[in-house]
């Protein structure tokens, strides 16, 4: 099973999502069975590492995301990934425009998919301070745990193969 998490710049939220999800998956019975990647709908930061505040925030929580590099979401990603999770409603709209009707079944707003309805979108911390990154981490890590729980449930139901 392959998961892709998407935000706008791929330097703040989606690298944090990727790091938190990887860490929670590695500590779960799904370890080794689910891979995670991230991308941005925009191209401004392609090739760059995550924002230094995102790297520092993840590091405070024991997760190393310094080696990640930003890339832009492509249409072909919808053939390569089983789920494409968007951080906010704008990312969902832009990703839906990119893929058209073909890939919509794989496309979700991440927090509601994980059972978190409020907030439904992950706020963009790019123009905020360190506290905004901490708030994003709290949200992202809760969603990562809920995602593992849902995937485990789906695996038990036979929706995910071995
Ligand atoms: P992200 O945050 O979508 O969480 O990576 C942003 C990073 C950069 C920009 C916007 C949002 N930007 O406009 O450059």
PDB file of C-alpha atoms and ligand atoms in Angstrom:
ATOM      1  CA  UNK A   1       0.000   0.000   0.000  1.00  0.00           C
ATOM      2  CA  UNK A   2       1.364   3.404  -1.024  1.00  0.00           C
ATOM      3  CA  UNK A   3       0.226   6.697   0.495  1.00  0.00           C
ATOM      4  CA  UNK A   4       0.913  10.201  -0.819  1.00  0.00           C
ATOM      5  CA  UNK A   5       0.344  13.292   1.329  1.00  0.00           C
ATOM      6  CA  UNK A   6      -0.090  16.637  -0.396  1.00  0.00           C
ATOM      7  CA  UNK A   7       0.049  20.296   0.677  1.00  0.00           C
ATOM      8  CA  UNK A   8       0.828  23.546  -1.161  1.00  0.00           C
ATOM      9  CA  UNK A   9       4.606  23.982  -0.942  1.00  0.00           C
ATOM     10  CA  UNK A  10       5.754  20.486   0.219  1.00  0.00           C
ATOM     11  CA  UNK A  11       8.093  22.157   2.728  1.00  0.00           C
ATOM     12  CA  UNK A  12       5.928  22.531   5.871  1.00  0.00           C
ATOM     13  CA  UNK A  13       2.806  20.433   6.360  1.00  0.00           C
ATOM     14  CA  UNK A  14       3.252  17.465   4.016  1.00  0.00           C
ATOM     15  CA  UNK A  15       6.854  16.699   5.120  1.00  0.00           C
ATOM     16  CA  UNK A  16       5.584  16.770   8.725  1.00  0.00           C
ATOM     17  CA  UNK A  17       2.689  14.493   7.700  1.00  0.00           C
ATOM     18  CA  UNK A  18       5.098  12.169   5.941  1.00  0.00           C
ATOM     19  CA  UNK A  19       7.413  12.022   8.980  1.00  0.00           C
ATOM     20  CA  UNK A  20       4.629  11.490  11.517  1.00  0.00           C
ATOM     21  CA  UNK A  21       2.929   8.829   9.387  1.00  0.00           C
ATOM     22  CA  UNK A  22       6.187   6.963   8.769  1.00  0.00           C
ATOM     23  CA  UNK A  23       6.979   6.964  12.495  1.00  0.00           C
ATOM     24  CA  UNK A  24       3.495   5.746  13.508  1.00  0.00           C
ATOM     25  CA  UNK A  25       3.463   3.084  10.774  1.00  0.00           C
ATOM     26  CA  UNK A  26       6.949   1.836  11.739  1.00  0.00           C
ATOM     27  CA  UNK A  27       5.729   1.328  15.310  1.00  0.00           C
ATOM     28  CA  UNK A  28       2.608  -0.565  14.157  1.00  0.00           C
ATOM     29  CA  UNK A  29       1.854  -4.063  12.838  1.00  0.00           C
ATOM     30  CA  UNK A  30       1.772  -2.458   9.371  1.00  0.00           C
ATOM     31  CA  UNK A  31       5.520  -1.796   9.541  1.00  0.00           C
ATOM     32  CA  UNK A  32       7.083  -2.554   6.154  1.00  0.00           C
ATOM     33  CA  UNK A  33       3.721  -2.866   4.405  1.00  0.00           C
ATOM     34  CA  UNK A  34       2.870   0.787   3.802  1.00  0.00           C
ATOM     35  CA  UNK A  35       5.091   3.398   2.135  1.00  0.00           C
ATOM     36  CA  UNK A  36       4.622   7.166   2.400  1.00  0.00           C
ATOM     37  CA  UNK A  37       5.680  10.008   0.092  1.00  0.00           C
ATOM     38  CA  UNK A  38       4.712  13.692  -0.108  1.00  0.00           C
ATOM     39  CA  UNK A  39       4.292  16.377  -2.768  1.00  0.00           C
ATOM     40  CA  UNK A  40       3.062  19.954  -3.195  1.00  0.00           C
ATOM     41  CA  UNK A  41       0.493  21.347  -5.615  1.00  0.00           C
ATOM     42  CA  UNK A  42       2.846  24.348  -6.173  1.00  0.00           C
ATOM     43  CA  UNK A  43       6.324  24.309  -7.720  1.00  0.00           C
ATOM     44  CA  UNK A  44       8.077  27.179  -5.868  1.00  0.00           C
ATOM     45  CA  UNK A  45      10.157  24.976  -3.571  1.00  0.00           C
ATOM     46  CA  UNK A  46      10.923  21.969  -5.797  1.00  0.00           C
ATOM     47  CA  UNK A  47      14.242  20.373  -4.772  1.00  0.00           C
ATOM     48  CA  UNK A  48      14.396  22.179  -1.420  1.00  0.00           C
ATOM     49  CA  UNK A  49      14.539  20.533   2.018  1.00  0.00           C
ATOM     50  CA  UNK A  50      11.632  21.139   4.426  1.00  0.00           C
ATOM     51  CA  UNK A  51      11.355  24.554   6.084  1.00  0.00           C
ATOM     52  CA  UNK A  52      13.889  24.714   8.951  1.00  0.00           C
ATOM     53  CA  UNK A  53      11.018  25.284  11.422  1.00  0.00           C
ATOM     54  CA  UNK A  54       9.324  22.069  10.228  1.00  0.00           C
ATOM     55  CA  UNK A  55      12.609  20.156  10.524  1.00  0.00           C
ATOM     56  CA  UNK A  56      13.130  21.517  14.056  1.00  0.00           C
ATOM     57  CA  UNK A  57       9.556  20.730  15.095  1.00  0.00           C
ATOM     58  CA  UNK A  58       9.715  17.142  13.835  1.00  0.00           C
ATOM     59  CA  UNK A  59      13.131  16.710  15.507  1.00  0.00           C
ATOM     60  CA  UNK A  60      11.642  17.842  18.853  1.00  0.00           C
ATOM     61  CA  UNK A  61       9.250  14.911  18.462  1.00  0.00           C
ATOM     62  CA  UNK A  62      11.990  12.456  17.555  1.00  0.00           C
ATOM     63  CA  UNK A  63      11.341  12.383  13.800  1.00  0.00           C
ATOM     64  CA  UNK A  64      14.035  13.258  11.233  1.00  0.00           C
ATOM     65  CA  UNK A  65      12.656  14.872   8.067  1.00  0.00           C
ATOM     66  CA  UNK A  66      15.817  16.817   7.097  1.00  0.00           C
ATOM     67  CA  UNK A  67      16.581  14.502   4.163  1.00  0.00           C
ATOM     68  CA  UNK A  68      13.261  15.053   2.372  1.00  0.00           C
ATOM     69  CA  UNK A  69      13.170  17.154  -0.814  1.00  0.00           C
ATOM     70  CA  UNK A  70      10.174  18.981  -2.213  1.00  0.00           C
ATOM     71  CA  UNK A  71       8.517  17.899  -5.442  1.00  0.00           C
ATOM     72  CA  UNK A  72       5.369  18.882  -7.297  1.00  0.00           C
ATOM     73  CA  UNK A  73       2.286  16.692  -7.512  1.00  0.00           C
ATOM     74  CA  UNK A  74       1.887  15.083 -10.950  1.00  0.00           C
ATOM     75  CA  UNK A  75      -1.032  13.474 -12.693  1.00  0.00           C
ATOM     76  CA  UNK A  76       0.841  10.163 -12.803  1.00  0.00           C
ATOM     77  CA  UNK A  77       0.937  10.115  -8.979  1.00  0.00           C
ATOM     78  CA  UNK A  78      -2.686   9.024  -9.114  1.00  0.00           C
ATOM     79  CA  UNK A  79      -1.603   5.834 -10.880  1.00  0.00           C
ATOM     80  CA  UNK A  80       1.272   5.224  -8.487  1.00  0.00           C
ATOM     81  CA  UNK A  81      -0.419   5.717  -5.114  1.00  0.00           C
ATOM     82  CA  UNK A  82      -3.390   3.983  -3.502  1.00  0.00           C
ATOM     83  CA  UNK A  83      -4.408   7.046  -1.481  1.00  0.00           C
ATOM     84  CA  UNK A  84      -3.648  10.724  -2.063  1.00  0.00           C
ATOM     85  CA  UNK A  85      -4.351  12.685   1.125  1.00  0.00           C
ATOM     86  CA  UNK A  86      -4.638  16.481   1.014  1.00  0.00           C
ATOM     87  CA  UNK A  87      -3.786  18.772   3.920  1.00  0.00           C
ATOM     88  CA  UNK A  88      -6.457  21.386   3.188  1.00  0.00           C
ATOM     89  CA  UNK A  89      -9.498  22.110   1.036  1.00  0.00           C
ATOM     90  CA  UNK A  90      -7.508  24.212  -1.462  1.00  0.00           C
ATOM     91  CA  UNK A  91      -5.028  21.366  -1.987  1.00  0.00           C
ATOM     92  CA  UNK A  92      -7.984  19.021  -2.543  1.00  0.00           C
ATOM     93  CA  UNK A  93      -9.513  21.358  -5.132  1.00  0.00           C
ATOM     94  CA  UNK A  94      -6.189  21.786  -6.972  1.00  0.00           C
ATOM     95  CA  UNK A  95      -5.396  18.062  -6.918  1.00  0.00           C
ATOM     96  CA  UNK A  96      -8.923  17.270  -8.176  1.00  0.00           C
ATOM     97  CA  UNK A  97      -8.441  19.720 -11.067  1.00  0.00           C
ATOM     98  CA  UNK A  98      -5.119  18.094 -11.944  1.00  0.00           C
ATOM     99  CA  UNK A  99      -6.409  14.527 -12.038  1.00  0.00           C
ATOM    100  CA  UNK A 100      -9.944  15.081 -13.309  1.00  0.00           C
ATOM    101  CA  UNK A 101     -12.552  12.454 -12.596  1.00  0.00           C
ATOM    102  CA  UNK A 102     -10.140   9.553 -13.198  1.00  0.00           C
ATOM    103  CA  UNK A 103      -8.342   9.610  -9.854  1.00  0.00           C
ATOM    104  CA  UNK A 104     -10.972  11.071  -7.573  1.00  0.00           C
ATOM    105  CA  UNK A 105     -11.679   7.794  -5.813  1.00  0.00           C
ATOM    106  CA  UNK A 106      -8.131   7.853  -4.439  1.00  0.00           C
ATOM    107  CA  UNK A 107      -8.255  11.488  -3.390  1.00  0.00           C
ATOM    108  CA  UNK A 108      -9.323  12.601   0.110  1.00  0.00           C
ATOM    109  CA  UNK A 109      -9.082  15.459   2.537  1.00  0.00           C
ATOM    110  CA  UNK A 110      -6.868  13.769   5.085  1.00  0.00           C
ATOM    111  CA  UNK A 111      -8.253  14.741   8.512  1.00  0.00           C
ATOM    112  CA  UNK A 112     -11.892  13.712   7.792  1.00  0.00           C
ATOM    113  CA  UNK A 113     -10.629  10.455   6.196  1.00  0.00           C
ATOM    114  CA  UNK A 114      -8.863   9.787   9.496  1.00  0.00           C
ATOM    115  CA  UNK A 115     -12.051  10.605  11.447  1.00  0.00           C
ATOM    116  CA  UNK A 116     -11.110  14.163  12.487  1.00  0.00           C
ATOM    117  CA  UNK A 117     -13.901  16.525  11.381  1.00  0.00           C
ATOM    118  CA  UNK A 118     -12.854  19.686  13.250  1.00  0.00           C
ATOM    119  CA  UNK A 119     -10.730  21.153  11.876  1.00  0.00           C
ATOM    120  CA  UNK A 120     -11.136  19.476   8.487  1.00  0.00           C
ATOM    121  CA  UNK A 121      -8.062  21.239   7.070  1.00  0.00           C
ATOM    122  CA  UNK A 122      -4.551  21.505   8.482  1.00  0.00           C
ATOM    123  CA  UNK A 123      -3.755  25.222   8.870  1.00  0.00           C
ATOM    124  CA  UNK A 124      -0.743  26.471   6.916  1.00  0.00           C
ATOM    125  CA  UNK A 125       2.022  27.383   9.418  1.00  0.00           C
ATOM    126  CA  UNK A 126       4.289  28.964   6.749  1.00  0.00           C
ATOM    127  CA  UNK A 127       3.675  32.565   7.824  1.00  0.00           C
ATOM    128  CA  UNK A 128       3.268  31.671  11.508  1.00  0.00           C
ATOM    129  CA  UNK A 129       5.637  31.101  14.406  1.00  0.00           C
ATOM    130  CA  UNK A 130       7.072  28.066  16.135  1.00  0.00           C
ATOM    131  CA  UNK A 131       3.846  27.604  18.102  1.00  0.00           C
ATOM    132  CA  UNK A 132       1.940  27.180  14.813  1.00  0.00           C
ATOM    133  CA  UNK A 133       4.282  24.368  13.817  1.00  0.00           C
ATOM    134  CA  UNK A 134       3.724  22.699  17.201  1.00  0.00           C
ATOM    135  CA  UNK A 135      -0.060  22.933  16.711  1.00  0.00           C
ATOM    136  CA  UNK A 136       0.309  21.387  13.258  1.00  0.00           C
ATOM    137  CA  UNK A 137       2.424  18.579  14.697  1.00  0.00           C
ATOM    138  CA  UNK A 138      -0.206  17.805  17.348  1.00  0.00           C
ATOM    139  CA  UNK A 139      -2.878  17.589  14.658  1.00  0.00           C
ATOM    140  CA  UNK A 140      -0.736  15.656  12.209  1.00  0.00           C
ATOM    141  CA  UNK A 141       0.386  13.113  14.772  1.00  0.00           C
ATOM    142  CA  UNK A 142      -3.189  12.524  15.956  1.00  0.00           C
ATOM    143  CA  UNK A 143      -4.231  12.006  12.336  1.00  0.00           C
ATOM    144  CA  UNK A 144      -1.260   9.698  11.726  1.00  0.00           C
ATOM    145  CA  UNK A 145      -2.347   7.493  14.641  1.00  0.00           C
ATOM    146  CA  UNK A 146      -5.955   7.510  13.422  1.00  0.00           C
ATOM    147  CA  UNK A 147      -4.793   6.636   9.905  1.00  0.00           C
ATOM    148  CA  UNK A 148      -2.847   3.631  11.175  1.00  0.00           C
ATOM    149  CA  UNK A 149      -5.928   2.523  13.107  1.00  0.00           C
ATOM    150  CA  UNK A 150      -8.132   2.815   9.999  1.00  0.00           C
ATOM    151  CA  UNK A 151      -5.615   1.023   7.776  1.00  0.00           C
ATOM    152  CA  UNK A 152      -5.301  -1.763  10.366  1.00  0.00           C
ATOM    153  CA  UNK A 153      -9.065  -2.082  10.445  1.00  0.00           C
ATOM    154  CA  UNK A 154      -9.139  -2.208   6.635  1.00  0.00           C
ATOM    155  CA  UNK A 155      -6.347  -4.835   6.684  1.00  0.00           C
ATOM    156  CA  UNK A 156      -8.361  -6.948   9.138  1.00  0.00           C
ATOM    157  CA  UNK A 157     -11.322  -6.594   6.803  1.00  0.00           C
ATOM    158  CA  UNK A 158      -9.240  -7.888   3.911  1.00  0.00           C
ATOM    159  CA  UNK A 159      -9.302  -4.539   2.092  1.00  0.00           C
ATOM    160  CA  UNK A 160      -5.491  -4.408   2.256  1.00  0.00           C
ATOM    161  CA  UNK A 161      -3.626  -7.475   1.082  1.00  0.00           C
ATOM    162  CA  UNK A 162      -0.490  -8.890   2.772  1.00  0.00           C
TER     163      UNK A 162
HETATM  164  P1  LIG B   1       3.131  24.060   3.035  1.00  0.00           P
HETATM  165  O1  LIG B   1       3.410  25.598   3.382  1.00  0.00           O
HETATM  166  O2  LIG B   1       2.063  24.050   1.968  1.00  0.00           O
HETATM  167  O3  LIG B   1       2.639  23.506   4.328  1.00  0.00           O
HETATM  168  O4  LIG B   1       4.447  23.490   2.572  1.00  0.00           O
HETATM  169  C1  LIG B   1       3.741  26.542   2.409  1.00  0.00           C
HETATM  170  C2  LIG B   1       5.047  26.673   2.012  1.00  0.00           C
HETATM  171  C3  LIG B   1       5.380  27.634   1.068  1.00  0.00           C
HETATM  172  C4  LIG B   1       4.396  28.446   0.539  1.00  0.00           C
HETATM  173  C5  LIG B   1       3.092  28.306   0.947  1.00  0.00           C
HETATM  174  C6  LIG B   1       2.759  27.348   1.883  1.00  0.00           C
HETATM  175  N1  LIG B   1       4.740  29.449  -0.421  1.00  0.00           N
HETATM  176  O5  LIG B   1       3.850  30.215  -0.797  1.00  0.00           O
HETATM  177  O6  LIG B   1       5.892  29.531  -0.824  1.00  0.00           O
END
